[in-house]
Amino acid sequence: MQNEINLILKPDFVQKIKNGYPLLSKEFIEDWSEVTQEGSIINLLDKKKNFIAKGYYGLQNKGQGWVLSLQADEVIDTNFFKQKIKAAIGYRKDFFADTQTTAFRVFNGEGDGVGGVTIDYFDGYYLFTWYSIGIYELKEMFLEAFKQSVDFQGIYQKKRFDTKGMYLDDNNDFICGMQAPAPLHVKENGATFAVYLDDGAMVGVFLDQREVRKAIRDKYAKNKTVLNTFSYTGAFSVFAALGGAKSTTSVDLAKRSLPKTKEQFTINNIDLNNQNIVVEDVFLYFKYAVRKKLLFDMVVVDPPSFARSKKHTFSANRDYVKLLKEVIQITNKGGIIVASTNAANFSMMTFRGFIDKAFKDLKIKFQVLESYSLPKDFRVAEKFKESDYLKVVFIKKLH
Ligand code: SAH
């Protein structure tokens, strides 16, 4: 068993941790110097040396580690992780039973009791994503716990931390079991996605947008001309086409988006004739659309929270209003704008403020039809609601 290191919590944060707040922010602890190795188990004590919580040390942008337990006698071992994993699987019972959807999240970090790691399910295969060296140091126990709790075809992993030259022996995304076909075809509400578990940082689909895609297909797309900006592999376009869109136009800067988007259309038996795929900077495409007086009945806008292209950098927090104004100008009166962001550094209220401002500046009226945040499988900790980063608003452009 590992040595556990004692750290003293500042008095202001004791109650917060006791109440179930899971993140260990740098400011919570006066003196971090006792702990040097990521993956160390730490006991958080108050000034009088009373036990408050147990967690691990792991450096992420958001903080220095995560609380794992409020019980002094908790041992952080395979058995501990097993309980968390079993509970997480149980929580997704309905997803496992749904034959129309075979891709979803089964473990969502602190939402399922262990911050810094997520597990996604892709039709029998499991993809682990590690967000710090700290959790990666604990991975043997966590993986063992998983293998003892779950039947699987194969296991893959992504490392979302700076490896600093460590772990070079272990550069493979495939961990064990059977290798998945490439592409692996998974289902989402009856549609099909091609995913690649071992082809770079992203697998081809963002599972957190499942409900938004369904809404686009089932409630909005029929007979519409649809523009999908920052389209990646065209997942929104596929659902729009399946929902009866007159045409779709998918715009993304990345060259790979062209073959990837074609592939998603093709495996869903969608006629490519009415689907345009444009490899271009979205901001240049807006200029082109204005020049050509193009207007769309529905525009989906889901930019990365931060991106650098040749011409400029985009930051959702700073530039979303400007982006929306461009979108509004190429949307038909009565048309729908699906405004989405995964930026964790501002709230839904702030986002709604951006929408207000963009329309007000253009002196155009609008109506918010509905909004979405993370779906149920992306479980959020009760005391850490701010980790629900997804904000999607369906807006009708009036006059
Ligand atoms: N909406 C997509 C996910 C978008 S991921 C979906 O739901 O599947 C962000 C995408 O934006 C990436 O594919 C990236 O290539 C693209 N991107 C980033 N900056 C861009 C720009 N200036 N113009 C066009 N695409 C851009």
Short mmCIF file of C-alpha atoms in Angstrom, two decimals, residues 232 254-263 277-279:
data_model
loop_
_atom_site.label_atom_id
_atom_site.label_comp_id
_atom_site.label_asym_id
_atom_site.label_seq_id
_atom_site.Cartn_x
_atom_site.Cartn_y
_atom_site.Cartn_z
CA TYR A 232 -15.66 17.86 -37.89
CA ALA A 254 -9.39 20.25 -41.41
CA LYS A 255 -8.68 18.37 -44.62
CA ARG A 256 -9.57 15.06 -43.00
CA SER A 257 -13.12 16.30 -42.47
CA LEU A 258 -13.94 15.73 -46.17
CA PRO A 259 -13.37 11.94 -46.37
CA LYS A 260 -14.61 11.47 -42.79
CA THR A 261 -17.87 13.30 -43.45
CA LYS A 262 -18.40 11.41 -46.72
CA GLU A 263 -17.91 8.18 -44.86
CA ILE A 277 -18.68 19.34 -47.82
CA VAL A 278 -16.42 22.38 -47.76
CA VAL A 279 -12.88 22.38 -46.43
#
